[in-house]
Coordinates of C-alpha atoms and ligand atoms in Angstrom, one line a residue:
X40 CA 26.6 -30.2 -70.6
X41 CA 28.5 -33.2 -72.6
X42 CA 30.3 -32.9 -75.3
X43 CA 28.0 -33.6 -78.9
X44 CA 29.6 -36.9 -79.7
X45 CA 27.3 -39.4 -80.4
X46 CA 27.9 -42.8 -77.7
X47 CA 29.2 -45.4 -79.4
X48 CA 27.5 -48.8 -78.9
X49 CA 29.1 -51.7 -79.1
X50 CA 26.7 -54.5 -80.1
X51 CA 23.0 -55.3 -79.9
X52 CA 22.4 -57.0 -77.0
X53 CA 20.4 -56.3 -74.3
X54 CA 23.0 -55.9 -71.7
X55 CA 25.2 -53.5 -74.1
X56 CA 21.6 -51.8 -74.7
X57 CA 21.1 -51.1 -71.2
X58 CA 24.9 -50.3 -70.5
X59 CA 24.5 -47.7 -73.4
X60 CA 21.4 -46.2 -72.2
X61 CA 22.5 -45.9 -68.8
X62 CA 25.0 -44.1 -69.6
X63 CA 22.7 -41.1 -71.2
X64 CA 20.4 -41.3 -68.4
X65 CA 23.6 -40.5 -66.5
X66 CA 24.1 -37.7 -68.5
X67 CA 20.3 -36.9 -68.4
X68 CA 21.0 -36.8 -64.5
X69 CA 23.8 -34.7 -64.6
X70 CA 22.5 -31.8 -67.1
X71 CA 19.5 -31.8 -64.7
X72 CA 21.3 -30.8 -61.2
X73 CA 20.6 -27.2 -62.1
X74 CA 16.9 -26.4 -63.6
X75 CA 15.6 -23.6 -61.3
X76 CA 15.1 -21.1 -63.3
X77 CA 12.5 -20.9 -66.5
X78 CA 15.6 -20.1 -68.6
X79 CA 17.5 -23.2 -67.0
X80 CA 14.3 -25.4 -67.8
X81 CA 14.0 -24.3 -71.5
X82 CA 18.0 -24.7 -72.1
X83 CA 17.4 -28.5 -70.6
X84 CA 14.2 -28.8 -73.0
X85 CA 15.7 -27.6 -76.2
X86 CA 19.3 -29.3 -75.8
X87 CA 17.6 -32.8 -74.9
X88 CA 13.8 -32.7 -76.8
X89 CA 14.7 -30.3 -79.6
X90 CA 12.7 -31.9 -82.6
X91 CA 15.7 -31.0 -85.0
X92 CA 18.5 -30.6 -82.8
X93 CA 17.6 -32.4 -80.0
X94 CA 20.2 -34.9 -78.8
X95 CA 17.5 -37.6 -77.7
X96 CA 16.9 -37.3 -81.4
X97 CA 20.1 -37.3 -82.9
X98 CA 21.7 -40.4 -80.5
X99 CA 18.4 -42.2 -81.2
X100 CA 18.8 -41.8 -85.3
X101 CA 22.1 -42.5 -85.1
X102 CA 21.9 -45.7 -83.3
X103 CA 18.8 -46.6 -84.7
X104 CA 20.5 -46.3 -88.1
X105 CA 22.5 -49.2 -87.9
X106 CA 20.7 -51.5 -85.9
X107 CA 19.3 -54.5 -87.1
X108 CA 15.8 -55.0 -87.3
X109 CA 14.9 -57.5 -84.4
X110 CA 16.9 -54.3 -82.1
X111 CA 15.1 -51.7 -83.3
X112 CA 12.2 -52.6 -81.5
X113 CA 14.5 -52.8 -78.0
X114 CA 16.2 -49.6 -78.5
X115 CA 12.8 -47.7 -79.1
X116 CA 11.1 -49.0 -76.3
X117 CA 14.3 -47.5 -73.8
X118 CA 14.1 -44.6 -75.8
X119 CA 10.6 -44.2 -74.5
X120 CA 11.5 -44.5 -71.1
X121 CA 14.4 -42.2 -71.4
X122 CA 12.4 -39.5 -72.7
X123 CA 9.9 -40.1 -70.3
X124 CA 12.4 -39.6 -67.7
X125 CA 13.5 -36.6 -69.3
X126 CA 9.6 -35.2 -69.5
X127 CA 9.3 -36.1 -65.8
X128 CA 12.6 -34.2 -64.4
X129 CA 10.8 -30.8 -66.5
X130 CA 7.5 -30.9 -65.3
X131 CA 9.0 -31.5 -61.7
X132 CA 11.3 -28.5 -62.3
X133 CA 8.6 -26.4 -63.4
X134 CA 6.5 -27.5 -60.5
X135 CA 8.7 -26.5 -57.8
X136 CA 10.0 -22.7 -59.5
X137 CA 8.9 -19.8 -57.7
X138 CA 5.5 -18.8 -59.3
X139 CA 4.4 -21.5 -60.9
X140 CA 0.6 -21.5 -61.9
X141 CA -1.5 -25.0 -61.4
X142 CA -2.3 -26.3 -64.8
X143 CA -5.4 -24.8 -66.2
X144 CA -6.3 -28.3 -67.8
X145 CA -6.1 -30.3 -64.4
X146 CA -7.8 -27.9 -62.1
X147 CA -10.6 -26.5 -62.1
X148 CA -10.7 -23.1 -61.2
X149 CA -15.0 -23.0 -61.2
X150 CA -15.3 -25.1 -58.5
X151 CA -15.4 -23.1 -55.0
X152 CA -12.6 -22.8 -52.6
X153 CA -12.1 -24.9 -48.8
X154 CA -14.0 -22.6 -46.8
X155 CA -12.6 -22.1 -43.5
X156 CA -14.6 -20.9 -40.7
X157 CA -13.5 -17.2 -39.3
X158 CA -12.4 -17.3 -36.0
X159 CA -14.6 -15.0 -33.5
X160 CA -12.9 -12.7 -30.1
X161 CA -13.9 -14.8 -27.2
X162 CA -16.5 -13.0 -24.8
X163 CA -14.0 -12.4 -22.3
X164 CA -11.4 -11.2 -24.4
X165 CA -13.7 -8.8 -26.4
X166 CA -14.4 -7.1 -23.1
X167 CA -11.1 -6.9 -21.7
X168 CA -10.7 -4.9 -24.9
X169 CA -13.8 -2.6 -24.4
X170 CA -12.7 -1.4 -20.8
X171 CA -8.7 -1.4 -21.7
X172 CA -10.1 1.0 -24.3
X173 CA -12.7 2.9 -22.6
X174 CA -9.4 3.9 -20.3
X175 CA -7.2 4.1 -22.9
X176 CA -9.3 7.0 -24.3
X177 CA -8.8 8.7 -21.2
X178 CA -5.1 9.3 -21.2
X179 CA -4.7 5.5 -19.5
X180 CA -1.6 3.6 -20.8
X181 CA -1.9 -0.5 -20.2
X182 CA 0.3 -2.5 -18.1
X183 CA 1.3 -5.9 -17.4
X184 CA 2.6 -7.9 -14.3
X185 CA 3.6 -11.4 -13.5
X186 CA 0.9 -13.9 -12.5
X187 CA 3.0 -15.6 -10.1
X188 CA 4.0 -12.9 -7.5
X189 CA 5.4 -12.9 -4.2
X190 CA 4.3 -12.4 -0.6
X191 CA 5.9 -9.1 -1.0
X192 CA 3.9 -7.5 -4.0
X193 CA 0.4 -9.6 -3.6
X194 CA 0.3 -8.9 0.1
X195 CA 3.0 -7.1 2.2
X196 CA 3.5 -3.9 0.3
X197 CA -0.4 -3.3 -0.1
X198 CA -0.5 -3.1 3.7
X199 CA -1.8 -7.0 4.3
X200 CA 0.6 -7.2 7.1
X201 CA 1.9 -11.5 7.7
X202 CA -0.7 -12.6 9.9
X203 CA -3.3 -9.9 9.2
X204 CA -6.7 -11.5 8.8
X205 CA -7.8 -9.4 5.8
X206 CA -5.5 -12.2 4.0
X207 CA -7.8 -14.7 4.6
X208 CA -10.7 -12.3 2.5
X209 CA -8.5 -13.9 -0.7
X210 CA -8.2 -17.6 -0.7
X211 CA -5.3 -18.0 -2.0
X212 CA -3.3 -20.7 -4.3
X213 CA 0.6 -20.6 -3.0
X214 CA 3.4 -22.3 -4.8
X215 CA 4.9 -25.6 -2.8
X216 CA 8.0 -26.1 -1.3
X217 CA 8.8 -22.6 -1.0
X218 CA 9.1 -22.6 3.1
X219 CA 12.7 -22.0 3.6
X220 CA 12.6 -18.8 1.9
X221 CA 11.8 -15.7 4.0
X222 CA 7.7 -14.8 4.1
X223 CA 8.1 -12.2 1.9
X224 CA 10.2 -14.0 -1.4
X225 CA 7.9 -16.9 -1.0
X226 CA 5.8 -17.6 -4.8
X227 CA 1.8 -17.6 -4.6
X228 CA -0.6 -16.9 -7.7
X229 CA -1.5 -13.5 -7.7
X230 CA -4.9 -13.4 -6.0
X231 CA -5.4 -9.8 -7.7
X232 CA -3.9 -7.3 -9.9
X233 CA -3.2 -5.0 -7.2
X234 CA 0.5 -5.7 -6.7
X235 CA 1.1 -4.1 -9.8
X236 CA 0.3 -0.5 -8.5
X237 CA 3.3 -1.1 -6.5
X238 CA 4.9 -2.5 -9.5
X239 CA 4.4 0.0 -11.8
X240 CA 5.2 3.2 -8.9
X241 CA 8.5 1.1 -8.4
X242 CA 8.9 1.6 -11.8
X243 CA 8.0 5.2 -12.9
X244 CA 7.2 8.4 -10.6
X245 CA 4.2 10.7 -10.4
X246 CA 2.1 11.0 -12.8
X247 CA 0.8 7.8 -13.4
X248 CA -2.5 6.8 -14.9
X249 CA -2.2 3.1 -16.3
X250 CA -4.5 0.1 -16.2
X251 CA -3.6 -3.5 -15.4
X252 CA -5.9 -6.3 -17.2
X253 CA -4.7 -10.0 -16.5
X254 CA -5.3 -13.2 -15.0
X255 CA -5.9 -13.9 -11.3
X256 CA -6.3 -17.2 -9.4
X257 CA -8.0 -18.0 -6.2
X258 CA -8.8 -20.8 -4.4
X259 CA -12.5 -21.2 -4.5
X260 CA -14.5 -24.1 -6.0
X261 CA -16.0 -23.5 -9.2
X262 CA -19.5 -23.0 -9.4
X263 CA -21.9 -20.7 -11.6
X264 CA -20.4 -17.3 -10.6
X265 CA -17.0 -18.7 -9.1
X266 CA -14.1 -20.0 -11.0
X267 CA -10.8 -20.6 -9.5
X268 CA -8.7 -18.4 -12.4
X269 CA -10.7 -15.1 -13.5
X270 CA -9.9 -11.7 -14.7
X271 CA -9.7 -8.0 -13.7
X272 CA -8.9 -5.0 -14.6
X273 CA -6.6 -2.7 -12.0
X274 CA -6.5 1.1 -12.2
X275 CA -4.3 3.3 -10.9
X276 CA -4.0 7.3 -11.1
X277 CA -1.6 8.9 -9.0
X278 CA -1.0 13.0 -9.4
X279 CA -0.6 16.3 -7.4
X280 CA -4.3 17.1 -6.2
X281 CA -6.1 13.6 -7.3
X282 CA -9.3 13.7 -5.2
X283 CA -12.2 11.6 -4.4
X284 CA -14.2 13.3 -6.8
X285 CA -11.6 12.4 -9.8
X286 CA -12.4 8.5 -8.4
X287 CA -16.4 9.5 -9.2
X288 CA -16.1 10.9 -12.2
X289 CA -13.8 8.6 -14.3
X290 CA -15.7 5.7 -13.0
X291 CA -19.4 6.8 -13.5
X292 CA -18.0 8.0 -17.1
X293 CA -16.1 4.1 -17.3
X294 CA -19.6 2.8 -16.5
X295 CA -21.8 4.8 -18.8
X296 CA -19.2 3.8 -21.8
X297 CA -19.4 0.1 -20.6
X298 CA -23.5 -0.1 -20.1
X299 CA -24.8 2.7 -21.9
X300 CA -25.3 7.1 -20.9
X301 CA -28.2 6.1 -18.7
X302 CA -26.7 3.5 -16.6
X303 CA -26.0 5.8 -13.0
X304 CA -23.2 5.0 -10.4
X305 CA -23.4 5.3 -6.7
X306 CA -20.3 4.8 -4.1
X307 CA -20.7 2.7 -0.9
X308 CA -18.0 3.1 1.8
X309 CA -16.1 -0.8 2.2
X310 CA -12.4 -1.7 3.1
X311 CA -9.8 -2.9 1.3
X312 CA -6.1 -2.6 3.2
X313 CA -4.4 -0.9 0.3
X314 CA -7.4 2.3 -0.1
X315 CA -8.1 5.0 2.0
X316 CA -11.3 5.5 2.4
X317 CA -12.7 2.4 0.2
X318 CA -15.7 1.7 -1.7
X319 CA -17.9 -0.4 -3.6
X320 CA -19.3 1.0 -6.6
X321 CA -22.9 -0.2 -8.0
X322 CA -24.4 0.7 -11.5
X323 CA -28.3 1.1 -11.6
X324 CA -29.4 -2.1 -13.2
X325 CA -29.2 -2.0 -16.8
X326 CA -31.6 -5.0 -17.6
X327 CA -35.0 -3.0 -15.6
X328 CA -33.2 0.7 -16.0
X329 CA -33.2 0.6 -11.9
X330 CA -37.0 -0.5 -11.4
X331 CA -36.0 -4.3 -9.8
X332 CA -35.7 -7.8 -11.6
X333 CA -33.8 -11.1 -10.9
X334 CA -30.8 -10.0 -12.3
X335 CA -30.5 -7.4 -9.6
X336 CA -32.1 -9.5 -6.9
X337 CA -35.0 -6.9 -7.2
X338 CA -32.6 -4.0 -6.0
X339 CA -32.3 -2.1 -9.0
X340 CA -28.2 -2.5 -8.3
X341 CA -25.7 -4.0 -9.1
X342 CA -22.2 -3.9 -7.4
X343 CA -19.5 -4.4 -9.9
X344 CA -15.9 -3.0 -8.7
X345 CA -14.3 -1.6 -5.3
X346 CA -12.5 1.3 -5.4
X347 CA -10.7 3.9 -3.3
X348 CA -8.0 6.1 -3.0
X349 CA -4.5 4.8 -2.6
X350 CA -3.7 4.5 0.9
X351 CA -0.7 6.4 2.5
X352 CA 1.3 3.1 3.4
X353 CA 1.3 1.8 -0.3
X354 CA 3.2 5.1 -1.0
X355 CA 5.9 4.2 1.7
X356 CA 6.1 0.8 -0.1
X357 CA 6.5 2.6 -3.4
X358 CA 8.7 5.4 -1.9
X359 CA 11.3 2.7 -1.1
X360 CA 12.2 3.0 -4.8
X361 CA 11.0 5.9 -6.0
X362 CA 11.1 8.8 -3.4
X363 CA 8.7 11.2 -5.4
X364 CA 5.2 9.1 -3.9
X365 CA 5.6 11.3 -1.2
X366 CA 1.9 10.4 0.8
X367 CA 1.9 15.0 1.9
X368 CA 2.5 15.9 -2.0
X369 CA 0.9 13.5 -4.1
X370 CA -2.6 11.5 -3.7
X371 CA -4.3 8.7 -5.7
X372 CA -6.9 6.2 -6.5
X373 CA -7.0 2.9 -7.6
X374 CA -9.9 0.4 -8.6
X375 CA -10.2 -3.0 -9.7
X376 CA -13.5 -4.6 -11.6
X377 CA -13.7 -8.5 -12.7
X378 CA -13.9 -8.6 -16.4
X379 CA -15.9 -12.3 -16.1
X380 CA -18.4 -10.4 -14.4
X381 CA -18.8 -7.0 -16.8
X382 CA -18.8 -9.9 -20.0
X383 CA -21.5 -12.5 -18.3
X384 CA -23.9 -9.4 -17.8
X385 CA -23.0 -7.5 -21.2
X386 CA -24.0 -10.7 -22.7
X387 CA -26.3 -12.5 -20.7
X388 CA -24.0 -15.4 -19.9
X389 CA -25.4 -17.6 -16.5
X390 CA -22.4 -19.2 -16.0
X391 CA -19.0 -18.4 -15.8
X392 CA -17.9 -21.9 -16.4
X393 CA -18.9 -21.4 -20.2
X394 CA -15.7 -18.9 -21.0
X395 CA -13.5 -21.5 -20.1
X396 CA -15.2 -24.3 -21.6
X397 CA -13.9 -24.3 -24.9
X398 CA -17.3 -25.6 -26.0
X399 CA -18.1 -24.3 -29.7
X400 CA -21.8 -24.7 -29.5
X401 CA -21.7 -21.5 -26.8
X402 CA -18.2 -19.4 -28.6
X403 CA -20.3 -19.6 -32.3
X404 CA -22.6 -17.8 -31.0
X405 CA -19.9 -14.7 -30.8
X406 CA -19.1 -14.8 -34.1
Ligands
LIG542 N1 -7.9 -5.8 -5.5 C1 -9.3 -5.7 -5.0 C2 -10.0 -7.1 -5.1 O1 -9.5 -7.9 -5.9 C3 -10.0 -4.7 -5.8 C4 -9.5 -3.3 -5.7 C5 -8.6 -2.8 -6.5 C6 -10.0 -2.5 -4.6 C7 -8.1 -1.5 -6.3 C8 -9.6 -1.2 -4.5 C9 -8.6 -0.7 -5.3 O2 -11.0 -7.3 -4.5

């Protein structure tokens, strides 16, 4: 802070005035560079404002003292302003310190808050959550993989040989210019989760019980039930002595959790290169309970997931890194379910289109 002695003024005029004046508000400026703390701010207050001791005060009695009349009236009016200024650099202070409360007498506390809309869990999302769980209950941990894979993982090492025509089954989206590299480095989106089983038994030996959700792309045009990116849900469950009847029972259980105790399961023989023997599972139709209606074409079915137990090639594949998948001491299954699918029937959505819209009108009404 300044010393206490009173600036002398030299004259009346209006240019020694202002010189005289600027020279407090310079050393208003300079007291100020430090006011963060409510102690700093009171210090500042008292030593400029103080009614008695206040050096505002005293430099304004003691110039105001000698002046002549017709300056009394010009001194005053930049004593105004210099206090103001002085006001002004407090409340900013005060304003900005940690803490500080709005003031009572410009705010009004009564009147009710911006109201902001809470967020709902997307359809999609919310059941990718209720089958991770469902697994997760059963001693499943969750895995990820990337979602643009290689030849290798996506095709190759889940025995879908180059040139095999079960490749064509996936239409699939590949990354461009990536012909000079050998078949199996070259970069497609992943047309399924499958390629991480191989993942994951490159990673860890035997046991393994995990699930894969995540994105997959094909190349298919987008209609009510198709869209070119959807989602699934891979399973894997590799031990000593893991039979067919293991396959049954965690998915019947998987589908009574997901559709309610009453929905039943039954397993239809069908291929798929990496699963040996394969299957399609069907739940009984949980909109008629099984007795026929449109959303089961009048079956009383309806297939949602393939299945099968891991096939003894994948476990060569795997065994190139991790020697314990040994196809004559350890067996498997695997399964994979669309999650688009489970979500449009759990909620009764006609078109898949809708969970990738964005459109608020249809998301609102998961909130
Ligand atoms: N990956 C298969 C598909 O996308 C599903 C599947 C997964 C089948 C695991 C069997 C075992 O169609």
């Amino acid at each position: 802070m300044p010393d206490d002695g009173i600036p002398p003024l030299n004259g009346w005029s209006e240019s020694e005035l202002d010189r005289a004046f600027a020279s407090v508000a310079k050393e208003v400026e300079l007291s100020a560079r430090s006011l963060n703390s409510p102690e700093e701010q009171e210090q500042f207050r008292l030593y400029w404002l103080g009614r008695k001791q206040g050096r505002l005060k005293a430099i304004s009695d003691a110039w105001l003292k000698a002046a002549p009349p017709q300056a009394k009236k010009l001194i005053g009016q930049r004593f105004n302003t210099l206090k103001a200024e002085v006001e002004q650099r407090l409340e900013r202070a005060a304003a900005s310190s940690p803490g500080h409360e709005f003031d009572a007498e410009t705010i009004d506390i009564t009147l009710p808050g911006t109201r902001r809309k809470l967020g709902a869990e997307h359809p999609l999302i919310r059941t990718w959550h209720e089958i991770v769980g469902i697994f997760q209950r059963m001693g499943y941990s969750v895995g990820v993989g990337p979602e643009v894979e290689t030849d290798y993982y996506n095709f190759e090492s889940l025995n879908f040989p180059p040139g095999h025509p079960a490749r064509d089954t996936q239409d699939t989206l590949v990354i461009a210019g990536q012909e000079r590299k050998p078949l199996r480095d070259r970069l497609l989106m992943r047309t399924h989760t499958s390629p991480v089983q191989i993942r994951t038994m490159e990673q860890q030996p035997p046991p393994v019980r995990i699930v894969i959700p995540g994105k997959v792309h094909r190349n298919d045009a987008a209609d009510a039930t198709h869209s070119p990116i959807f989602h699934q849900v891979e399973g894997l469950c590799v031990d000593t002595n893991i039979t067919f009847a293991d396959l049954k029972g965690t998915l019947d259980h998987a589908m009574k959790e997901l559709f309610g105790s009453s929905v039943r399961t039954r397993f239809f023989p069908s291929f798929f290169p990496f699963t040996e023997p394969s299957a399609d599972v069907q739940i009984s139709c949980p909109f008629c309970a099984g007795s026929g209606c449109r959303k089961c074409k009048h079956s009383g079915w309806i297939e949602l997931l393939g299945c099968g137990m891991v096939d003894p090639t994948v476990f060569e594949f795997a065994r190139l890194k991790q020697p314990a998948y040994d196809p004559k001491k350890i067996s498997g299954f695997a399964f994979g379910m669309g999650i688009d699918r489970i979500a449009m029937m759990k909620y009764g959505i006609g078109d898949i289109g809708l969970l990738y819209s964005g459109d608020l009108r249809f998301l609102e009404q998961f909130a």
